[in-house]
């Protein structure tokens, strides 16, 4: 995934759907579960979703849910999730995750 722009992102505790550790309900906010301490990998994954929000705007959720439907309702095969998992190993997203976590007082 190509991206060179680090937009300001807020990382906060809040409501997360059961079975999930975090989500991006709005473009530049990552909400993580009160049950989990976010990791660099998790934040890097969610930052890819932030970039997807920036790219697709209001079409983010329809695109995500259509991907879920066409993947046979299999989370692991949703194209936007595959893209986000690639960000978990990407130096750009890992270093950005560290910045976001540092600003949030988590590291």
PDB file of N, CA and C in Angstrom:
ATOM      1  N   UNK A   1       0.856  -1.182   0.000  1.00  0.00           N
ATOM      2  CA  UNK A   1       0.000   0.000   0.000  1.00  0.00           C
ATOM      3  C   UNK A   1       0.890   1.229   0.000  1.00  0.00           C
ATOM      4  N   UNK A   2       0.674   2.094  -0.926  1.00  0.00           N
ATOM      5  CA  UNK A   2       1.486   3.303  -1.008  1.00  0.00           C
ATOM      6  C   UNK A   2       0.827   4.452  -0.270  1.00  0.00           C
ATOM      7  N   UNK A   3       1.628   5.110   0.557  1.00  0.00           N
ATOM      8  CA  UNK A   3       1.163   6.313   1.238  1.00  0.00           C
ATOM      9  C   UNK A   3       2.369   6.969   1.886  1.00  0.00           C
ATOM     10  N   UNK A   4       2.478   8.248   1.715  1.00  0.00           N
ATOM     11  CA  UNK A   4       3.584   8.971   2.328  1.00  0.00           C
ATOM     12  C   UNK A   4       3.096  10.075   3.246  1.00  0.00           C
ATOM     13  N   UNK A   5       1.793  10.177   3.439  1.00  0.00           N
ATOM     14  CA  UNK A   5       1.224  11.248   4.251  1.00  0.00           C
ATOM     15  C   UNK A   5       0.709  10.708   5.579  1.00  0.00           C
ATOM     16  N   UNK A   6       1.266  11.215   6.633  1.00  0.00           N
ATOM     17  CA  UNK A   6       0.804  10.840   7.968  1.00  0.00           C
ATOM     18  C   UNK A   6      -0.172  11.910   8.433  1.00  0.00           C
ATOM     19  N   UNK A   7      -1.447  11.566   8.427  1.00  0.00           N
ATOM     20  CA  UNK A   7      -2.464  12.508   8.895  1.00  0.00           C
ATOM     21  C   UNK A   7      -2.560  12.399  10.413  1.00  0.00           C
ATOM     22  N   UNK A   8      -3.013  13.454  11.092  1.00  0.00           N
ATOM     23  CA  UNK A   8      -3.174  13.371  12.545  1.00  0.00           C
ATOM     24  C   UNK A   8      -4.236  12.329  12.895  1.00  0.00           C
ATOM     25  N   UNK A   9      -3.933  11.482  13.861  1.00  0.00           N
ATOM     26  CA  UNK A   9      -4.838  10.407  14.254  1.00  0.00           C
ATOM     27  C   UNK A   9      -4.976  10.386  15.767  1.00  0.00           C
ATOM     28  N   UNK A  10      -6.211  10.210  16.260  1.00  0.00           N
ATOM     29  CA  UNK A  10      -6.453  10.055  17.687  1.00  0.00           C
ATOM     30  C   UNK A  10      -6.642   8.579  17.996  1.00  0.00           C
ATOM     31  N   UNK A  11      -6.037   8.136  19.074  1.00  0.00           N
ATOM     32  CA  UNK A  11      -6.140   6.756  19.536  1.00  0.00           C
ATOM     33  C   UNK A  11      -6.780   6.797  20.916  1.00  0.00           C
ATOM     34  N   UNK A  12      -7.991   6.251  21.041  1.00  0.00           N
ATOM     35  CA  UNK A  12      -8.710   6.334  22.314  1.00  0.00           C
ATOM     36  C   UNK A  12      -9.415   5.016  22.643  1.00  0.00           C
ATOM     37  N   UNK A  13      -9.646   4.800  23.936  1.00  0.00           N
ATOM     38  CA  UNK A  13     -10.436   3.654  24.381  1.00  0.00           C
ATOM     39  C   UNK A  13     -11.900   3.948  24.129  1.00  0.00           C
ATOM     40  N   UNK A  14     -12.667   2.901  23.856  1.00  0.00           N
ATOM     41  CA  UNK A  14     -14.088   3.102  23.653  1.00  0.00           C
ATOM     42  C   UNK A  14     -14.783   1.830  23.241  1.00  0.00           C
ATOM     43  N   UNK A  15     -15.986   1.983  22.694  1.00  0.00           N
ATOM     44  CA  UNK A  15     -16.777   0.827  22.279  1.00  0.00           C
ATOM     45  C   UNK A  15     -16.161   0.150  21.069  1.00  0.00           C
ATOM     46  N   UNK A  16     -16.031  -1.164  21.175  1.00  0.00           N
ATOM     47  CA  UNK A  16     -15.565  -1.988  20.071  1.00  0.00           C
ATOM     48  C   UNK A  16     -16.506  -3.188  19.979  1.00  0.00           C
ATOM     49  N   UNK A  17     -16.860  -3.579  18.775  1.00  0.00           N
ATOM     50  CA  UNK A  17     -17.754  -4.723  18.593  1.00  0.00           C
ATOM     51  C   UNK A  17     -17.145  -5.972  19.224  1.00  0.00           C
ATOM     52  N   UNK A  18     -17.973  -6.830  19.820  1.00  0.00           N
ATOM     53  CA  UNK A  18     -17.461  -8.062  20.437  1.00  0.00           C
ATOM     54  C   UNK A  18     -16.608  -8.865  19.454  1.00  0.00           C
ATOM     55  N   UNK A  19     -15.477  -9.356  19.951  1.00  0.00           N
ATOM     56  CA  UNK A  19     -14.574 -10.141  19.123  1.00  0.00           C
ATOM     57  C   UNK A  19     -13.516  -9.335  18.402  1.00  0.00           C
ATOM     58  N   UNK A  20     -13.589  -8.006  18.499  1.00  0.00           N
ATOM     59  CA  UNK A  20     -12.615  -7.146  17.836  1.00  0.00           C
ATOM     60  C   UNK A  20     -11.801  -6.378  18.870  1.00  0.00           C
ATOM     61  N   UNK A  21     -10.577  -6.042  18.496  1.00  0.00           N
ATOM     62  CA  UNK A  21      -9.717  -5.290  19.399  1.00  0.00           C
ATOM     63  C   UNK A  21      -9.792  -3.789  19.149  1.00  0.00           C
ATOM     64  N   UNK A  22     -10.096  -3.401  17.906  1.00  0.00           N
ATOM     65  CA  UNK A  22     -10.118  -1.970  17.562  1.00  0.00           C
ATOM     66  C   UNK A  22     -10.883  -1.778  16.263  1.00  0.00           C
ATOM     67  N   UNK A  23     -11.205  -0.509  15.971  1.00  0.00           N
ATOM     68  CA  UNK A  23     -11.835  -0.155  14.707  1.00  0.00           C
ATOM     69  C   UNK A  23     -11.663   1.320  14.442  1.00  0.00           C
ATOM     70  N   UNK A  24     -11.974   1.730  13.225  1.00  0.00           N
ATOM     71  CA  UNK A  24     -11.865   3.120  12.815  1.00  0.00           C
ATOM     72  C   UNK A  24     -13.268   3.589  12.415  1.00  0.00           C
ATOM     73  N   UNK A  25     -14.020   4.154  13.375  1.00  0.00           N
ATOM     74  CA  UNK A  25     -15.386   4.565  13.054  1.00  0.00           C
ATOM     75  C   UNK A  25     -15.448   5.845  12.227  1.00  0.00           C
ATOM     76  N   UNK A  26     -14.441   6.681  12.373  1.00  0.00           N
ATOM     77  CA  UNK A  26     -14.369   7.943  11.649  1.00  0.00           C
ATOM     78  C   UNK A  26     -12.980   8.036  11.052  1.00  0.00           C
ATOM     79  N   UNK A  27     -12.813   8.915  10.137  1.00  0.00           N
ATOM     80  CA  UNK A  27     -11.593   8.977   9.333  1.00  0.00           C
ATOM     81  C   UNK A  27     -10.296   8.994  10.125  1.00  0.00           C
ATOM     82  N   UNK A  28     -10.208   9.768  11.145  1.00  0.00           N
ATOM     83  CA  UNK A  28      -8.914   9.943  11.810  1.00  0.00           C
ATOM     84  C   UNK A  28      -8.950   9.586  13.287  1.00  0.00           C
ATOM     85  N   UNK A  29      -9.755   8.608  13.627  1.00  0.00           N
ATOM     86  CA  UNK A  29      -9.849   8.161  15.021  1.00  0.00           C
ATOM     87  C   UNK A  29      -9.830   6.642  15.067  1.00  0.00           C
ATOM     88  N   UNK A  30      -8.934   6.112  15.892  1.00  0.00           N
ATOM     89  CA  UNK A  30      -8.879   4.672  16.128  1.00  0.00           C
ATOM     90  C   UNK A  30      -9.404   4.436  17.542  1.00  0.00           C
ATOM     91  N   UNK A  31     -10.427   3.616  17.643  1.00  0.00           N
ATOM     92  CA  UNK A  31     -10.994   3.261  18.941  1.00  0.00           C
ATOM     93  C   UNK A  31     -10.505   1.851  19.269  1.00  0.00           C
ATOM     94  N   UNK A  32      -9.945   1.659  20.456  1.00  0.00           N
ATOM     95  CA  UNK A  32      -9.528   0.317  20.845  1.00  0.00           C
ATOM     96  C   UNK A  32     -10.283  -0.107  22.097  1.00  0.00           C
ATOM     97  N   UNK A  33     -10.449  -1.399  22.223  1.00  0.00           N
ATOM     98  CA  UNK A  33     -11.213  -1.976  23.315  1.00  0.00           C
ATOM     99  C   UNK A  33     -10.543  -1.735  24.657  1.00  0.00           C
ATOM    100  N   UNK A  34     -11.367  -1.519  25.664  1.00  0.00           N
ATOM    101  CA  UNK A  34     -10.848  -1.356  27.027  1.00  0.00           C
ATOM    102  C   UNK A  34     -10.206  -2.643  27.526  1.00  0.00           C
ATOM    103  N   UNK A  35     -10.520  -3.761  26.881  1.00  0.00           N
ATOM    104  CA  UNK A  35      -9.976  -5.065  27.277  1.00  0.00           C
ATOM    105  C   UNK A  35      -8.554  -5.297  26.786  1.00  0.00           C
ATOM    106  N   UNK A  36      -8.111  -4.522  25.793  1.00  0.00           N
ATOM    107  CA  UNK A  36      -6.821  -4.757  25.153  1.00  0.00           C
ATOM    108  C   UNK A  36      -5.901  -3.547  25.269  1.00  0.00           C
ATOM    109  N   UNK A  37      -4.630  -3.830  25.438  1.00  0.00           N
ATOM    110  CA  UNK A  37      -3.609  -2.799  25.315  1.00  0.00           C
ATOM    111  C   UNK A  37      -3.167  -2.819  23.856  1.00  0.00           C
ATOM    112  N   UNK A  38      -3.331  -1.720  23.121  1.00  0.00           N
ATOM    113  CA  UNK A  38      -2.977  -1.765  21.696  1.00  0.00           C
ATOM    114  C   UNK A  38      -1.486  -2.016  21.477  1.00  0.00           C
ATOM    115  N   UNK A  39      -1.192  -2.785  20.453  1.00  0.00           N
ATOM    116  CA  UNK A  39       0.186  -3.075  20.062  1.00  0.00           C
ATOM    117  C   UNK A  39       0.536  -2.257  18.818  1.00  0.00           C
ATOM    118  N   UNK A  40       1.810  -2.172  18.510  1.00  0.00           N
ATOM    119  CA  UNK A  40       2.230  -1.476  17.281  1.00  0.00           C
ATOM    120  C   UNK A  40       1.585  -2.119  16.062  1.00  0.00           C
ATOM    121  N   UNK A  41       1.540  -3.444  16.082  1.00  0.00           N
ATOM    122  CA  UNK A  41       0.960  -4.173  14.953  1.00  0.00           C
ATOM    123  C   UNK A  41      -0.517  -3.823  14.777  1.00  0.00           C
ATOM    124  N   UNK A  42      -1.273  -3.815  15.873  1.00  0.00           N
ATOM    125  CA  UNK A  42      -2.692  -3.474  15.802  1.00  0.00           C
ATOM    126  C   UNK A  42      -2.890  -2.041  15.305  1.00  0.00           C
ATOM    127  N   UNK A  43      -2.123  -1.119  15.851  1.00  0.00           N
ATOM    128  CA  UNK A  43      -2.266   0.290  15.450  1.00  0.00           C
ATOM    129  C   UNK A  43      -1.853   0.462  13.989  1.00  0.00           C
ATOM    130  N   UNK A  44      -0.792  -0.221  13.554  1.00  0.00           N
ATOM    131  CA  UNK A  44      -0.381  -0.145  12.149  1.00  0.00           C
ATOM    132  C   UNK A  44      -1.505  -0.651  11.248  1.00  0.00           C
ATOM    133  N   UNK A  45      -2.142  -1.739  11.634  1.00  0.00           N
ATOM    134  CA  UNK A  45      -3.275  -2.296  10.887  1.00  0.00           C
ATOM    135  C   UNK A  45      -4.391  -1.254  10.775  1.00  0.00           C
ATOM    136  N   UNK A  46      -4.737  -0.644  11.889  1.00  0.00           N
ATOM    137  CA  UNK A  46      -5.819   0.343  11.889  1.00  0.00           C
ATOM    138  C   UNK A  46      -5.436   1.607  11.127  1.00  0.00           C
ATOM    139  N   UNK A  47      -4.156   1.941  11.102  1.00  0.00           N
ATOM    140  CA  UNK A  47      -3.717   3.111  10.333  1.00  0.00           C
ATOM    141  C   UNK A  47      -3.930   2.900   8.835  1.00  0.00           C
ATOM    142  N   UNK A  48      -3.805   1.666   8.378  1.00  0.00           N
ATOM    143  CA  UNK A  48      -4.130   1.389   6.976  1.00  0.00           C
ATOM    144  C   UNK A  48      -5.602   1.714   6.733  1.00  0.00           C
ATOM    145  N   UNK A  49      -6.471   1.365   7.689  1.00  0.00           N
ATOM    146  CA  UNK A  49      -7.887   1.705   7.543  1.00  0.00           C
ATOM    147  C   UNK A  49      -8.090   3.223   7.566  1.00  0.00           C
ATOM    148  N   UNK A  50      -7.297   3.941   8.335  1.00  0.00           N
ATOM    149  CA  UNK A  50      -7.365   5.410   8.323  1.00  0.00           C
ATOM    150  C   UNK A  50      -7.062   5.918   6.916  1.00  0.00           C
ATOM    151  N   UNK A  51      -6.017   5.384   6.306  1.00  0.00           N
ATOM    152  CA  UNK A  51      -5.650   5.794   4.949  1.00  0.00           C
ATOM    153  C   UNK A  51      -6.765   5.416   3.966  1.00  0.00           C
ATOM    154  N   UNK A  52      -7.366   4.248   4.169  1.00  0.00           N
ATOM    155  CA  UNK A  52      -8.488   3.851   3.314  1.00  0.00           C
ATOM    156  C   UNK A  52      -9.652   4.825   3.467  1.00  0.00           C
ATOM    157  N   UNK A  53      -9.925   5.252   4.703  1.00  0.00           N
ATOM    158  CA  UNK A  53     -10.969   6.265   4.931  1.00  0.00           C
ATOM    159  C   UNK A  53     -10.640   7.542   4.168  1.00  0.00           C
ATOM    160  N   UNK A  54      -9.390   7.960   4.207  1.00  0.00           N
ATOM    161  CA  UNK A  54      -8.976   9.167   3.492  1.00  0.00           C
ATOM    162  C   UNK A  54      -9.176   8.994   1.986  1.00  0.00           C
ATOM    163  N   UNK A  55      -8.854   7.826   1.488  1.00  0.00           N
ATOM    164  CA  UNK A  55      -8.928   7.554   0.058  1.00  0.00           C
ATOM    165  C   UNK A  55     -10.373   7.430  -0.434  1.00  0.00           C
ATOM    166  N   UNK A  56     -11.211   6.692   0.301  1.00  0.00           N
ATOM    167  CA  UNK A  56     -12.561   6.385  -0.171  1.00  0.00           C
ATOM    168  C   UNK A  56     -13.652   7.267   0.412  1.00  0.00           C
ATOM    169  N   UNK A  57     -13.331   8.026   1.449  1.00  0.00           N
ATOM    170  CA  UNK A  57     -14.320   8.921   2.043  1.00  0.00           C
ATOM    171  C   UNK A  57     -15.581   8.183   2.466  1.00  0.00           C
ATOM    172  N   UNK A  58     -16.729   8.701   2.078  1.00  0.00           N
ATOM    173  CA  UNK A  58     -18.004   8.106   2.478  1.00  0.00           C
ATOM    174  C   UNK A  58     -18.228   6.722   1.871  1.00  0.00           C
ATOM    175  N   UNK A  59     -17.453   6.369   0.879  1.00  0.00           N
ATOM    176  CA  UNK A  59     -17.593   5.045   0.267  1.00  0.00           C
ATOM    177  C   UNK A  59     -16.818   3.961   1.008  1.00  0.00           C
ATOM    178  N   UNK A  60     -16.116   4.339   2.093  1.00  0.00           N
ATOM    179  CA  UNK A  60     -15.334   3.353   2.843  1.00  0.00           C
ATOM    180  C   UNK A  60     -16.210   2.189   3.303  1.00  0.00           C
ATOM    181  N   UNK A  61     -17.292   2.493   4.020  1.00  0.00           N
ATOM    182  CA  UNK A  61     -18.114   1.417   4.584  1.00  0.00           C
ATOM    183  C   UNK A  61     -18.845   0.597   3.525  1.00  0.00           C
ATOM    184  N   UNK A  62     -19.468   1.200   2.515  1.00  0.00           N
ATOM    185  CA  UNK A  62     -20.069   0.347   1.473  1.00  0.00           C
ATOM    186  C   UNK A  62     -19.034  -0.560   0.803  1.00  0.00           C
ATOM    187  N   UNK A  63     -17.864  -0.009   0.543  1.00  0.00           N
ATOM    188  CA  UNK A  63     -16.800  -0.798  -0.086  1.00  0.00           C
ATOM    189  C   UNK A  63     -16.359  -1.945   0.829  1.00  0.00           C
ATOM    190  N   UNK A  64     -16.218  -1.637   2.120  1.00  0.00           N
ATOM    191  CA  UNK A  64     -15.808  -2.657   3.094  1.00  0.00           C
ATOM    192  C   UNK A  64     -16.852  -3.775   3.163  1.00  0.00           C
ATOM    193  N   UNK A  65     -18.129  -3.400   3.308  1.00  0.00           N
ATOM    194  CA  UNK A  65     -19.178  -4.405   3.460  1.00  0.00           C
ATOM    195  C   UNK A  65     -19.407  -5.202   2.182  1.00  0.00           C
ATOM    196  N   UNK A  66     -19.265  -4.572   1.025  1.00  0.00           N
ATOM    197  CA  UNK A  66     -19.350  -5.341  -0.222  1.00  0.00           C
ATOM    198  C   UNK A  66     -18.200  -6.355  -0.305  1.00  0.00           C
ATOM    199  N   UNK A  67     -17.022  -5.944   0.144  1.00  0.00           N
ATOM    200  CA  UNK A  67     -15.892  -6.868   0.190  1.00  0.00           C
ATOM    201  C   UNK A  67     -16.164  -8.039   1.113  1.00  0.00           C
ATOM    202  N   UNK A  68     -16.847  -7.759   2.209  1.00  0.00           N
ATOM    203  CA  UNK A  68     -17.207  -8.814   3.163  1.00  0.00           C
ATOM    204  C   UNK A  68     -18.211  -9.785   2.523  1.00  0.00           C
ATOM    205  N   UNK A  69     -19.202  -9.236   1.840  1.00  0.00           N
ATOM    206  CA  UNK A  69     -20.209 -10.072   1.174  1.00  0.00           C
ATOM    207  C   UNK A  69     -19.554 -10.938   0.097  1.00  0.00           C
ATOM    208  N   UNK A  70     -18.754 -10.299  -0.783  1.00  0.00           N
ATOM    209  CA  UNK A  70     -18.139 -11.028  -1.884  1.00  0.00           C
ATOM    210  C   UNK A  70     -17.034 -11.979  -1.433  1.00  0.00           C
ATOM    211  N   UNK A  71     -16.580 -11.830  -0.199  1.00  0.00           N
ATOM    212  CA  UNK A  71     -15.586 -12.767   0.340  1.00  0.00           C
ATOM    213  C   UNK A  71     -16.271 -13.968   0.987  1.00  0.00           C
ATOM    214  N   UNK A  72     -17.594 -14.027   0.881  1.00  0.00           N
ATOM    215  CA  UNK A  72     -18.339 -15.115   1.515  1.00  0.00           C
ATOM    216  C   UNK A  72     -18.476 -14.906   3.010  1.00  0.00           C
ATOM    217  N   UNK A  73     -18.490 -13.630   3.427  1.00  0.00           N
ATOM    218  CA  UNK A  73     -18.607 -13.251   4.845  1.00  0.00           C
ATOM    219  C   UNK A  73     -17.411 -13.749   5.661  1.00  0.00           C
ATOM    220  N   UNK A  74     -16.274 -13.822   5.004  1.00  0.00           N
ATOM    221  CA  UNK A  74     -15.049 -14.293   5.644  1.00  0.00           C
ATOM    222  C   UNK A  74     -14.132 -13.085   5.881  1.00  0.00           C
ATOM    223  N   UNK A  75     -14.022 -12.685   7.143  1.00  0.00           N
ATOM    224  CA  UNK A  75     -13.194 -11.530   7.520  1.00  0.00           C
ATOM    225  C   UNK A  75     -11.801 -11.599   6.895  1.00  0.00           C
ATOM    226  N   UNK A  76     -11.181 -12.751   6.911  1.00  0.00           N
ATOM    227  CA  UNK A  76      -9.798 -12.899   6.468  1.00  0.00           C
ATOM    228  C   UNK A  76      -9.639 -12.665   4.968  1.00  0.00           C
ATOM    229  N   UNK A  77     -10.737 -12.740   4.212  1.00  0.00           N
ATOM    230  CA  UNK A  77     -10.664 -12.564   2.761  1.00  0.00           C
ATOM    231  C   UNK A  77     -11.190 -11.215   2.281  1.00  0.00           C
ATOM    232  N   UNK A  78     -11.582 -10.338   3.191  1.00  0.00           N
ATOM    233  CA  UNK A  78     -12.039  -9.005   2.797  1.00  0.00           C
ATOM    234  C   UNK A  78     -10.829  -8.249   2.219  1.00  0.00           C
ATOM    235  N   UNK A  79     -10.925  -7.748   0.989  1.00  0.00           N
ATOM    236  CA  UNK A  79      -9.773  -7.070   0.388  1.00  0.00           C
ATOM    237  C   UNK A  79      -9.188  -5.947   1.249  1.00  0.00           C
ATOM    238  N   UNK A  80     -10.038  -5.153   1.890  1.00  0.00           N
ATOM    239  CA  UNK A  80      -9.521  -4.049   2.711  1.00  0.00           C
ATOM    240  C   UNK A  80      -8.810  -4.569   3.955  1.00  0.00           C
ATOM    241  N   UNK A  81      -9.205  -5.739   4.452  1.00  0.00           N
ATOM    242  CA  UNK A  81      -8.509  -6.345   5.594  1.00  0.00           C
ATOM    243  C   UNK A  81      -7.173  -6.942   5.162  1.00  0.00           C
ATOM    244  N   UNK A  82      -7.151  -7.535   3.989  1.00  0.00           N
ATOM    245  CA  UNK A  82      -5.880  -8.051   3.462  1.00  0.00           C
ATOM    246  C   UNK A  82      -4.872  -6.918   3.329  1.00  0.00           C
ATOM    247  N   UNK A  83      -5.349  -5.793   2.818  1.00  0.00           N
ATOM    248  CA  UNK A  83      -4.490  -4.622   2.670  1.00  0.00           C
ATOM    249  C   UNK A  83      -4.007  -4.139   4.040  1.00  0.00           C
ATOM    250  N   UNK A  84      -4.911  -4.122   5.019  1.00  0.00           N
ATOM    251  CA  UNK A  84      -4.543  -3.667   6.363  1.00  0.00           C
ATOM    252  C   UNK A  84      -3.534  -4.621   7.001  1.00  0.00           C
ATOM    253  N   UNK A  85      -3.690  -5.924   6.764  1.00  0.00           N
ATOM    254  CA  UNK A  85      -2.717  -6.872   7.323  1.00  0.00           C
ATOM    255  C   UNK A  85      -1.336  -6.661   6.723  1.00  0.00           C
ATOM    256  N   UNK A  86      -1.273  -6.242   5.459  1.00  0.00           N
ATOM    257  CA  UNK A  86       0.047  -5.975   4.863  1.00  0.00           C
ATOM    258  C   UNK A  86       0.718  -4.792   5.557  1.00  0.00           C
ATOM    259  N   UNK A  87      -0.090  -3.846   6.054  1.00  0.00           N
ATOM    260  CA  UNK A  87       0.459  -2.697   6.772  1.00  0.00           C
ATOM    261  C   UNK A  87       1.076  -3.055   8.109  1.00  0.00           C
ATOM    262  N   UNK A  88       0.686  -4.203   8.662  1.00  0.00           N
ATOM    263  CA  UNK A  88       1.235  -4.640   9.950  1.00  0.00           C
ATOM    264  C   UNK A  88       2.736  -4.913   9.864  1.00  0.00           C
ATOM    265  N   UNK A  89       3.218  -5.174   8.656  1.00  0.00           N
ATOM    266  CA  UNK A  89       4.636  -5.488   8.440  1.00  0.00           C
ATOM    267  C   UNK A  89       5.391  -4.367   7.738  1.00  0.00           C
ATOM    268  N   UNK A  90       4.700  -3.296   7.397  1.00  0.00           N
ATOM    269  CA  UNK A  90       5.270  -2.207   6.611  1.00  0.00           C
ATOM    270  C   UNK A  90       5.956  -1.193   7.535  1.00  0.00           C
ATOM    271  N   UNK A  91       7.194  -0.872   7.240  1.00  0.00           N
ATOM    272  CA  UNK A  91       7.962   0.051   8.093  1.00  0.00           C
ATOM    273  C   UNK A  91       7.258   1.401   8.252  1.00  0.00           C
ATOM    274  N   UNK A  92       6.681   1.921   7.181  1.00  0.00           N
ATOM    275  CA  UNK A  92       5.982   3.204   7.247  1.00  0.00           C
ATOM    276  C   UNK A  92       4.888   3.166   8.311  1.00  0.00           C
ATOM    277  N   UNK A  93       4.054   2.122   8.273  1.00  0.00           N
ATOM    278  CA  UNK A  93       2.931   2.037   9.202  1.00  0.00           C
ATOM    279  C   UNK A  93       3.386   1.708  10.629  1.00  0.00           C
ATOM    280  N   UNK A  94       4.417   0.888  10.759  1.00  0.00           N
ATOM    281  CA  UNK A  94       4.947   0.569  12.087  1.00  0.00           C
ATOM    282  C   UNK A  94       5.499   1.832  12.753  1.00  0.00           C
ATOM    283  N   UNK A  95       6.274   2.630  12.004  1.00  0.00           N
ATOM    284  CA  UNK A  95       6.845   3.847  12.599  1.00  0.00           C
ATOM    285  C   UNK A  95       5.746   4.871  12.896  1.00  0.00           C
ATOM    286  N   UNK A  96       4.743   4.950  12.033  1.00  0.00           N
ATOM    287  CA  UNK A  96       3.609   5.853  12.275  1.00  0.00           C
ATOM    288  C   UNK A  96       2.839   5.392  13.512  1.00  0.00           C
ATOM    289  N   UNK A  97       2.664   4.084  13.655  1.00  0.00           N
ATOM    290  CA  UNK A  97       1.980   3.536  14.837  1.00  0.00           C
ATOM    291  C   UNK A  97       2.714   3.926  16.113  1.00  0.00           C
ATOM    292  N   UNK A  98       4.032   3.856  16.095  1.00  0.00           N
ATOM    293  CA  UNK A  98       4.826   4.253  17.253  1.00  0.00           C
ATOM    294  C   UNK A  98       4.601   5.724  17.589  1.00  0.00           C
ATOM    295  N   UNK A  99       4.550   6.571  16.583  1.00  0.00           N
ATOM    296  CA  UNK A  99       4.297   8.001  16.801  1.00  0.00           C
ATOM    297  C   UNK A  99       2.930   8.225  17.438  1.00  0.00           C
ATOM    298  N   UNK A 100       1.916   7.566  16.891  1.00  0.00           N
ATOM    299  CA  UNK A 100       0.551   7.722  17.398  1.00  0.00           C
ATOM    300  C   UNK A 100       0.461   7.216  18.842  1.00  0.00           C
ATOM    301  N   UNK A 101       1.082   6.087  19.107  1.00  0.00           N
ATOM    302  CA  UNK A 101       1.051   5.513  20.459  1.00  0.00           C
ATOM    303  C   UNK A 101       1.814   6.395  21.445  1.00  0.00           C
ATOM    304  N   UNK A 102       2.921   6.960  21.009  1.00  0.00           N
ATOM    305  CA  UNK A 102       3.699   7.859  21.871  1.00  0.00           C
ATOM    306  C   UNK A 102       2.885   9.101  22.215  1.00  0.00           C
ATOM    307  N   UNK A 103       2.239   9.678  21.212  1.00  0.00           N
ATOM    308  CA  UNK A 103       1.403  10.870  21.448  1.00  0.00           C
ATOM    309  C   UNK A 103       0.217  10.564  22.360  1.00  0.00           C
ATOM    310  N   UNK A 104      -0.225   9.309  22.354  1.00  0.00           N
ATOM    311  CA  UNK A 104      -1.348   8.891  23.187  1.00  0.00           C
ATOM    312  C   UNK A 104      -0.900   8.421  24.571  1.00  0.00           C
ATOM    313  N   UNK A 105       0.395   8.459  24.812  1.00  0.00           N
ATOM    314  CA  UNK A 105       0.935   8.040  26.116  1.00  0.00           C
ATOM    315  C   UNK A 105       0.952   6.543  26.341  1.00  0.00           C
ATOM    316  N   UNK A 106       0.930   5.764  25.270  1.00  0.00           N
ATOM    317  CA  UNK A 106       0.894   4.307  25.413  1.00  0.00           C
ATOM    318  C   UNK A 106       2.278   3.662  25.339  1.00  0.00           C
ATOM    319  N   UNK A 107       3.278   4.424  24.882  1.00  0.00           N
ATOM    320  CA  UNK A 107       4.671   3.932  24.916  1.00  0.00           C
ATOM    321  C   UNK A 107       5.572   5.092  25.293  1.00  0.00           C
TER     322      UNK A 107
END
